[in-house]
PDB file of C-alpha atoms in Angstrom:
ATOM      1  CA  UNK A  16      72.957 134.598 110.978  1.00  0.00           C
ATOM      2  CA  UNK A  17      73.926 131.600 108.886  1.00  0.00           C
ATOM      3  CA  UNK A  18      71.117 129.264 108.006  1.00  0.00           C
ATOM      4  CA  UNK A  19      68.628 128.208 105.343  1.00  0.00           C
ATOM      5  CA  UNK A  20      65.785 130.651 104.763  1.00  0.00           C
ATOM      6  CA  UNK A  21      62.515 129.860 103.017  1.00  0.00           C
ATOM      7  CA  UNK A  22      59.686 132.118 101.898  1.00  0.00           C
ATOM      8  CA  UNK A  23      56.754 132.114 102.111  1.00  0.00           C
ATOM      9  CA  UNK A  24      56.137 129.978 105.184  1.00  0.00           C
ATOM     10  CA  UNK A  25      52.551 129.342 104.189  1.00  0.00           C
ATOM     11  CA  UNK A  26      50.559 129.658 100.982  1.00  0.00           C
ATOM     12  CA  UNK A  27      46.977 128.849 100.061  1.00  0.00           C
ATOM     13  CA  UNK A  28      46.037 128.747  96.407  1.00  0.00           C
ATOM     14  CA  UNK A  29      43.535 127.288  93.995  1.00  0.00           C
ATOM     15  CA  UNK A  30      43.968 124.345  91.672  1.00  0.00           C
ATOM     16  CA  UNK A  31      45.646 125.379  88.430  1.00  0.00           C
ATOM     17  CA  UNK A  32      47.512 128.380  89.819  1.00  0.00           C
ATOM     18  CA  UNK A  33      51.263 128.880  89.690  1.00  0.00           C
ATOM     19  CA  UNK A  34      53.258 128.956  92.907  1.00  0.00           C
ATOM     20  CA  UNK A  35      56.878 129.709  93.703  1.00  0.00           C
ATOM     21  CA  UNK A  36      58.837 129.042  96.844  1.00  0.00           C
ATOM     22  CA  UNK A  37      62.142 130.744  97.489  1.00  0.00           C
ATOM     23  CA  UNK A  38      65.147 129.369  99.325  1.00  0.00           C
ATOM     24  CA  UNK A  39      68.412 130.992 100.262  1.00  0.00           C
ATOM     25  CA  UNK A  40      71.312 129.593 102.248  1.00  0.00           C
ATOM     26  CA  UNK A  41      74.053 131.614 103.906  1.00  0.00           C
ATOM     27  CA  UNK A  42      76.151 128.630 104.981  1.00  0.00           C
ATOM     28  CA  UNK A  43      78.488 128.702 101.980  1.00  0.00           C
ATOM     29  CA  UNK A  44      77.337 125.261 100.854  1.00  0.00           C
ATOM     30  CA  UNK A  45      77.626 124.156  97.247  1.00  0.00           C
ATOM     31  CA  UNK A  46      74.568 121.912  97.043  1.00  0.00           C
ATOM     32  CA  UNK A  47      70.889 122.606  97.650  1.00  0.00           C
ATOM     33  CA  UNK A  48      67.832 120.364  97.777  1.00  0.00           C
ATOM     34  CA  UNK A  49      64.078 120.444  97.731  1.00  0.00           C
ATOM     35  CA  UNK A  50      62.118 117.834  99.666  1.00  0.00           C
ATOM     36  CA  UNK A  51      58.404 117.230  99.889  1.00  0.00           C
ATOM     37  CA  UNK A  52      57.034 116.223 103.294  1.00  0.00           C
ATOM     38  CA  UNK A  53      53.503 114.860 103.153  1.00  0.00           C
ATOM     39  CA  UNK A  54      50.805 114.758 105.807  1.00  0.00           C
ATOM     40  CA  UNK A  55      52.275 111.506 107.208  1.00  0.00           C
ATOM     41  CA  UNK A  56      55.642 113.281 107.547  1.00  0.00           C
ATOM     42  CA  UNK A  57      57.254 111.112 104.874  1.00  0.00           C
ATOM     43  CA  UNK A  58      60.214 112.808 103.179  1.00  0.00           C
ATOM     44  CA  UNK A  59      60.756 112.586  99.427  1.00  0.00           C
ATOM     45  CA  UNK A  60      63.663 114.155  97.598  1.00  0.00           C
ATOM     46  CA  UNK A  61      62.530 116.202  94.627  1.00  0.00           C
ATOM     47  CA  UNK A  62      65.693 117.869  93.358  1.00  0.00           C
ATOM     48  CA  UNK A  63      69.306 118.269  94.267  1.00  0.00           C
ATOM     49  CA  UNK A  64      71.426 120.908  92.590  1.00  0.00           C
ATOM     50  CA  UNK A  65      74.946 122.213  92.619  1.00  0.00           C
ATOM     51  CA  UNK A  66      76.877 124.315  90.147  1.00  0.00           C
ATOM     52  CA  UNK A  67      77.523 121.358  87.956  1.00  0.00           C
ATOM     53  CA  UNK A  68      74.560 119.088  88.139  1.00  0.00           C
ATOM     54  CA  UNK A  69      70.814 118.992  88.564  1.00  0.00           C
ATOM     55  CA  UNK A  70      69.492 115.682  89.748  1.00  0.00           C
ATOM     56  CA  UNK A  71      65.783 115.211  89.366  1.00  0.00           C
ATOM     57  CA  UNK A  72      63.816 112.522  91.113  1.00  0.00           C
ATOM     58  CA  UNK A  73      62.095 110.792  88.207  1.00  0.00           C
ATOM     59  CA  UNK A  74      58.841 110.561  90.152  1.00  0.00           C
ATOM     60  CA  UNK A  75      58.474 114.356  90.328  1.00  0.00           C
ATOM     61  CA  UNK A  76      55.736 115.639  87.988  1.00  0.00           C
ATOM     62  CA  UNK A  77      56.893 117.964  85.223  1.00  0.00           C
ATOM     63  CA  UNK A  78      54.884 120.863  86.610  1.00  0.00           C
ATOM     64  CA  UNK A  79      57.612 121.174  89.269  1.00  0.00           C
ATOM     65  CA  UNK A  80      60.829 122.925  88.288  1.00  0.00           C
ATOM     66  CA  UNK A  81      63.841 124.191  90.243  1.00  0.00           C
ATOM     67  CA  UNK A  82      65.296 127.603  89.494  1.00  0.00           C
ATOM     68  CA  UNK A  83      68.732 128.697  90.615  1.00  0.00           C
ATOM     69  CA  UNK A  84      70.541 131.980  90.101  1.00  0.00           C
ATOM     70  CA  UNK A  85      73.632 131.020  92.090  1.00  0.00           C
ATOM     71  CA  UNK A  86      74.753 128.386  94.558  1.00  0.00           C
ATOM     72  CA  UNK A  87      73.095 130.203  97.461  1.00  0.00           C
ATOM     73  CA  UNK A  88      69.608 130.245  95.962  1.00  0.00           C
ATOM     74  CA  UNK A  89      67.312 127.472  94.800  1.00  0.00           C
ATOM     75  CA  UNK A  90      63.670 128.283  94.152  1.00  0.00           C
ATOM     76  CA  UNK A  91      60.855 125.859  93.430  1.00  0.00           C
ATOM     77  CA  UNK A  92      58.203 126.656  90.881  1.00  0.00           C
ATOM     78  CA  UNK A  93      54.960 124.733  90.457  1.00  0.00           C
ATOM     79  CA  UNK A  94      53.344 125.616  87.172  1.00  0.00           C
ATOM     80  CA  UNK A  95      49.773 124.427  87.722  1.00  0.00           C
ATOM     81  CA  UNK A  96      49.124 123.117  91.209  1.00  0.00           C
ATOM     82  CA  UNK A  97      47.062 120.007  91.907  1.00  0.00           C
ATOM     83  CA  UNK A  98      45.352 119.012  95.182  1.00  0.00           C
ATOM     84  CA  UNK A  99      48.003 116.322  95.789  1.00  0.00           C
ATOM     85  CA  UNK A 100      50.655 119.051  95.857  1.00  0.00           C
ATOM     86  CA  UNK A 101      49.396 120.099  99.285  1.00  0.00           C
ATOM     87  CA  UNK A 102      52.374 119.420 101.535  1.00  0.00           C
ATOM     88  CA  UNK A 103      55.286 121.058 103.288  1.00  0.00           C
ATOM     89  CA  UNK A 104      58.215 121.777 100.996  1.00  0.00           C
ATOM     90  CA  UNK A 105      61.581 121.701 102.711  1.00  0.00           C
ATOM     91  CA  UNK A 106      64.702 123.313 101.336  1.00  0.00           C
ATOM     92  CA  UNK A 107      68.098 122.074 102.503  1.00  0.00           C
ATOM     93  CA  UNK A 108      71.752 122.637 101.765  1.00  0.00           C
ATOM     94  CA  UNK A 109      75.047 120.846 102.319  1.00  0.00           C
ATOM     95  CA  UNK A 110      78.538 120.434 100.975  1.00  0.00           C
ATOM     96  CA  UNK A 111      78.638 117.940  98.148  1.00  0.00           C
ATOM     97  CA  UNK A 112      80.249 114.800  99.430  1.00  0.00           C
ATOM     98  CA  UNK A 113      79.533 111.445  97.825  1.00  0.00           C
ATOM     99  CA  UNK A 114      80.454 109.789 101.114  1.00  0.00           C
ATOM    100  CA  UNK A 115      77.675 111.677 102.858  1.00  0.00           C
ATOM    101  CA  UNK A 116      77.316 115.019 104.580  1.00  0.00           C
ATOM    102  CA  UNK A 117      75.042 116.852 106.999  1.00  0.00           C
ATOM    103  CA  UNK A 118      71.987 118.582 105.581  1.00  0.00           C
ATOM    104  CA  UNK A 119      70.779 121.885 106.982  1.00  0.00           C
ATOM    105  CA  UNK A 120      67.076 122.525 106.544  1.00  0.00           C
ATOM    106  CA  UNK A 121      64.868 125.552 106.300  1.00  0.00           C
ATOM    107  CA  UNK A 122      61.681 125.868 108.326  1.00  0.00           C
ATOM    108  CA  UNK A 123      59.538 124.733 105.419  1.00  0.00           C
ATOM    109  CA  UNK A 124      56.898 126.202 103.153  1.00  0.00           C
ATOM    110  CA  UNK A 125      53.415 124.801 103.655  1.00  0.00           C
ATOM    111  CA  UNK A 126      51.272 124.685 100.532  1.00  0.00           C
ATOM    112  CA  UNK A 127      47.519 124.211 100.696  1.00  0.00           C
ATOM    113  CA  UNK A 128      45.716 123.703  97.410  1.00  0.00           C
ATOM    114  CA  UNK A 129      41.952 124.245  97.491  1.00  0.00           C
TER     115      UNK A 129
ATOM    116  CA  UNK B   7      66.677 100.532  95.171  1.00  0.00           C
ATOM    117  CA  UNK B   8      67.647 101.225  98.730  1.00  0.00           C
ATOM    118  CA  UNK B   9      64.906 100.985 101.322  1.00  0.00           C
ATOM    119  CA  UNK B  10      65.064 102.145 104.919  1.00  0.00           C
ATOM    120  CA  UNK B  11      62.637 100.775 107.458  1.00  0.00           C
ATOM    121  CA  UNK B  12      62.166 102.357 110.850  1.00  0.00           C
ATOM    122  CA  UNK B  13      60.409 100.948 113.902  1.00  0.00           C
ATOM    123  CA  UNK B  14      58.437 101.693 115.920  1.00  0.00           C
ATOM    124  CA  UNK B  15      56.371 104.291 114.093  1.00  0.00           C
ATOM    125  CA  UNK B  16      55.393 105.862 117.403  1.00  0.00           C
ATOM    126  CA  UNK B  17      56.425 105.662 121.019  1.00  0.00           C
ATOM    127  CA  UNK B  18      55.123 107.187 124.257  1.00  0.00           C
ATOM    128  CA  UNK B  19      57.295 107.035 127.370  1.00  0.00           C
ATOM    129  CA  UNK B  20      57.485 108.679 130.758  1.00  0.00           C
ATOM    130  CA  UNK B  21      60.054 111.410 131.278  1.00  0.00           C
ATOM    131  CA  UNK B  22      63.337 109.934 132.441  1.00  0.00           C
ATOM    132  CA  UNK B  23      62.884 106.623 130.653  1.00  0.00           C
ATOM    133  CA  UNK B  24      65.170 105.328 127.905  1.00  0.00           C
ATOM    134  CA  UNK B  25      63.999 104.648 124.365  1.00  0.00           C
ATOM    135  CA  UNK B  26      65.264 102.579 121.487  1.00  0.00           C
ATOM    136  CA  UNK B  27      64.528 103.320 117.839  1.00  0.00           C
ATOM    137  CA  UNK B  28      65.432 100.689 115.270  1.00  0.00           C
ATOM    138  CA  UNK B  29      66.339 101.154 111.643  1.00  0.00           C
ATOM    139  CA  UNK B  30      67.234  98.692 108.902  1.00  0.00           C
ATOM    140  CA  UNK B  31      68.412  99.243 105.349  1.00  0.00           C
ATOM    141  CA  UNK B  32      68.757  97.058 102.285  1.00  0.00           C
ATOM    142  CA  UNK B  33      71.665  98.402 100.209  1.00  0.00           C
ATOM    143  CA  UNK B  34      74.973  97.014 101.441  1.00  0.00           C
ATOM    144  CA  UNK B  35      76.745  99.815  99.533  1.00  0.00           C
ATOM    145  CA  UNK B  36      75.367 102.454 101.927  1.00  0.00           C
ATOM    146  CA  UNK B  37      78.194 104.012 103.897  1.00  0.00           C
ATOM    147  CA  UNK B  38      76.753 106.925 105.817  1.00  0.00           C
ATOM    148  CA  UNK B  39      73.840 106.932 108.249  1.00  0.00           C
ATOM    149  CA  UNK B  40      72.676 110.285 109.628  1.00  0.00           C
ATOM    150  CA  UNK B  41      69.751 110.745 111.995  1.00  0.00           C
ATOM    151  CA  UNK B  42      67.575 113.805 112.148  1.00  0.00           C
ATOM    152  CA  UNK B  43      65.008 115.140 114.571  1.00  0.00           C
ATOM    153  CA  UNK B  44      61.942 117.258 113.828  1.00  0.00           C
ATOM    154  CA  UNK B  45      60.349 118.903 116.841  1.00  0.00           C
ATOM    155  CA  UNK B  46      56.767 120.174 116.432  1.00  0.00           C
ATOM    156  CA  UNK B  47      56.788 123.372 114.373  1.00  0.00           C
ATOM    157  CA  UNK B  48      60.571 123.400 114.045  1.00  0.00           C
ATOM    158  CA  UNK B  49      63.010 122.646 111.285  1.00  0.00           C
ATOM    159  CA  UNK B  50      64.469 119.229 110.682  1.00  0.00           C
ATOM    160  CA  UNK B  51      67.878 119.085 112.333  1.00  0.00           C
ATOM    161  CA  UNK B  52      70.800 116.710 112.347  1.00  0.00           C
ATOM    162  CA  UNK B  53      71.430 114.933 115.659  1.00  0.00           C
ATOM    163  CA  UNK B  54      73.957 112.157 115.121  1.00  0.00           C
ATOM    164  CA  UNK B  55      75.549 110.096 112.384  1.00  0.00           C
ATOM    165  CA  UNK B  56      77.724 107.041 111.895  1.00  0.00           C
ATOM    166  CA  UNK B  57      79.786 105.698 109.032  1.00  0.00           C
ATOM    167  CA  UNK B  58      80.039 102.086 107.956  1.00  0.00           C
ATOM    168  CA  UNK B  59      83.549 101.681 109.378  1.00  0.00           C
ATOM    169  CA  UNK B  60      82.257 102.310 112.899  1.00  0.00           C
ATOM    170  CA  UNK B  61      80.118 100.258 115.294  1.00  0.00           C
ATOM    171  CA  UNK B  62      79.151 102.798 117.883  1.00  0.00           C
ATOM    172  CA  UNK B  63      78.915 106.538 118.351  1.00  0.00           C
ATOM    173  CA  UNK B  64      77.819 108.474 121.406  1.00  0.00           C
ATOM    174  CA  UNK B  65      77.008 112.108 121.978  1.00  0.00           C
ATOM    175  CA  UNK B  66      75.533 113.280 125.280  1.00  0.00           C
ATOM    176  CA  UNK B  67      72.352 111.197 125.823  1.00  0.00           C
ATOM    177  CA  UNK B  68      72.371 109.632 122.355  1.00  0.00           C
ATOM    178  CA  UNK B  69      74.067 106.348 121.458  1.00  0.00           C
ATOM    179  CA  UNK B  70      73.972 105.054 117.906  1.00  0.00           C
ATOM    180  CA  UNK B  71      74.835 101.422 117.236  1.00  0.00           C
ATOM    181  CA  UNK B  72      75.580 100.038 113.802  1.00  0.00           C
ATOM    182  CA  UNK B  73      75.703  96.400 112.670  1.00  0.00           C
ATOM    183  CA  UNK B  74      76.999  96.121 109.131  1.00  0.00           C
ATOM    184  CA  UNK B  75      76.333  92.372 108.882  1.00  0.00           C
ATOM    185  CA  UNK B  76      72.649  92.640 109.702  1.00  0.00           C
ATOM    186  CA  UNK B  77      72.257  96.106 108.086  1.00  0.00           C
ATOM    187  CA  UNK B  78      70.740  97.384 111.264  1.00  0.00           C
ATOM    188  CA  UNK B  79      71.045 100.545 113.343  1.00  0.00           C
ATOM    189  CA  UNK B  80      69.586 101.469 116.693  1.00  0.00           C
ATOM    190  CA  UNK B  81      69.365 104.852 118.386  1.00  0.00           C
ATOM    191  CA  UNK B  82      69.300 104.805 122.148  1.00  0.00           C
ATOM    192  CA  UNK B  83      68.152 107.914 124.019  1.00  0.00           C
ATOM    193  CA  UNK B  84      68.655 107.927 127.779  1.00  0.00           C
ATOM    194  CA  UNK B  85      67.104 110.085 130.494  1.00  0.00           C
ATOM    195  CA  UNK B  86      64.461 111.450 128.171  1.00  0.00           C
ATOM    196  CA  UNK B  87      63.139 114.981 128.615  1.00  0.00           C
ATOM    197  CA  UNK B  88      60.007 116.701 127.269  1.00  0.00           C
ATOM    198  CA  UNK B  89      62.244 118.450 124.709  1.00  0.00           C
ATOM    199  CA  UNK B  90      63.025 115.068 123.192  1.00  0.00           C
ATOM    200  CA  UNK B  91      59.443 114.855 121.924  1.00  0.00           C
ATOM    201  CA  UNK B  92      59.851 114.880 118.163  1.00  0.00           C
ATOM    202  CA  UNK B  93      59.844 112.774 115.045  1.00  0.00           C
ATOM    203  CA  UNK B  94      63.149 110.966 114.576  1.00  0.00           C
ATOM    204  CA  UNK B  95      64.295 109.990 111.092  1.00  0.00           C
ATOM    205  CA  UNK B  96      67.044 107.570 110.209  1.00  0.00           C
ATOM    206  CA  UNK B  97      68.583 107.634 106.753  1.00  0.00           C
ATOM    207  CA  UNK B  98      71.132 105.782 104.680  1.00  0.00           C
ATOM    208  CA  UNK B  99      73.389 107.163 102.013  1.00  0.00           C
ATOM    209  CA  UNK B 100      75.287 105.699  99.143  1.00  0.00           C
ATOM    210  CA  UNK B 101      75.658 109.104  97.515  1.00  0.00           C
ATOM    211  CA  UNK B 102      71.862 109.530  97.534  1.00  0.00           C
ATOM    212  CA  UNK B 103      70.155 109.857 100.913  1.00  0.00           C
ATOM    213  CA  UNK B 104      67.217 107.512 101.528  1.00  0.00           C
ATOM    214  CA  UNK B 105      64.958 108.262 104.489  1.00  0.00           C
ATOM    215  CA  UNK B 106      63.052 106.108 106.907  1.00  0.00           C
ATOM    216  CA  UNK B 107      59.408 106.857 107.626  1.00  0.00           C
ATOM    217  CA  UNK B 108      60.091 108.380 111.030  1.00  0.00           C
ATOM    218  CA  UNK B 109      59.394 107.512 114.667  1.00  0.00           C
ATOM    219  CA  UNK B 110      57.145 109.854 116.579  1.00  0.00           C
ATOM    220  CA  UNK B 111      58.380 110.044 120.162  1.00  0.00           C
ATOM    221  CA  UNK B 112      56.218 111.577 122.886  1.00  0.00           C
ATOM    222  CA  UNK B 113      57.685 112.157 126.345  1.00  0.00           C
ATOM    223  CA  UNK B 114      55.094 112.435 129.094  1.00  0.00           C
ATOM    224  CA  UNK B 115      56.115 114.759 131.961  1.00  0.00           C
TER     225      UNK B 115
END
């Protein structure tokens, strides 16, 4: 099956803990993304990454960092979670095309910070 | 920077009715406009797109209209079904994709 796979689907943790979300795509795409979807369903790009370039949304706090071993994997690490980090984190992939291309999304990883 | 506004924010219609979702953007350099759908509990998925050199695109029950002069798009869904209940997102891309705030559509059986 070709798709975007995220783990875990759900995670509850305490303020100050470290959390990692994993993402793998089997679509052969060269670019991967992490989005944050808040409780109002608003989508915010956090990172986009391909073999050549990491683009970081300047509004993303430094406790968030992407980690990639190859073009099929892009993990998200949160060093010390805060209550406002509670959200659904969506991983996506696509072919890099400056003119625009279709994104394929994973099912999301819901983070609850208590 | 680019802003994408989407209206209405929510919509409830009877099954079989048609709906119209409007979207406007600010950056005249945007060239690509994909729409996505997020059904409850499911992944966000692409449904239709249009490029700035086109005025209209249709696929099955979806028609997407694009007006470059007014920087406006509208998504028309005909013969709605319960499975159309979802949040619909418009977006605009000039290399970076900017998203609208979504339209929550509820189809009443």
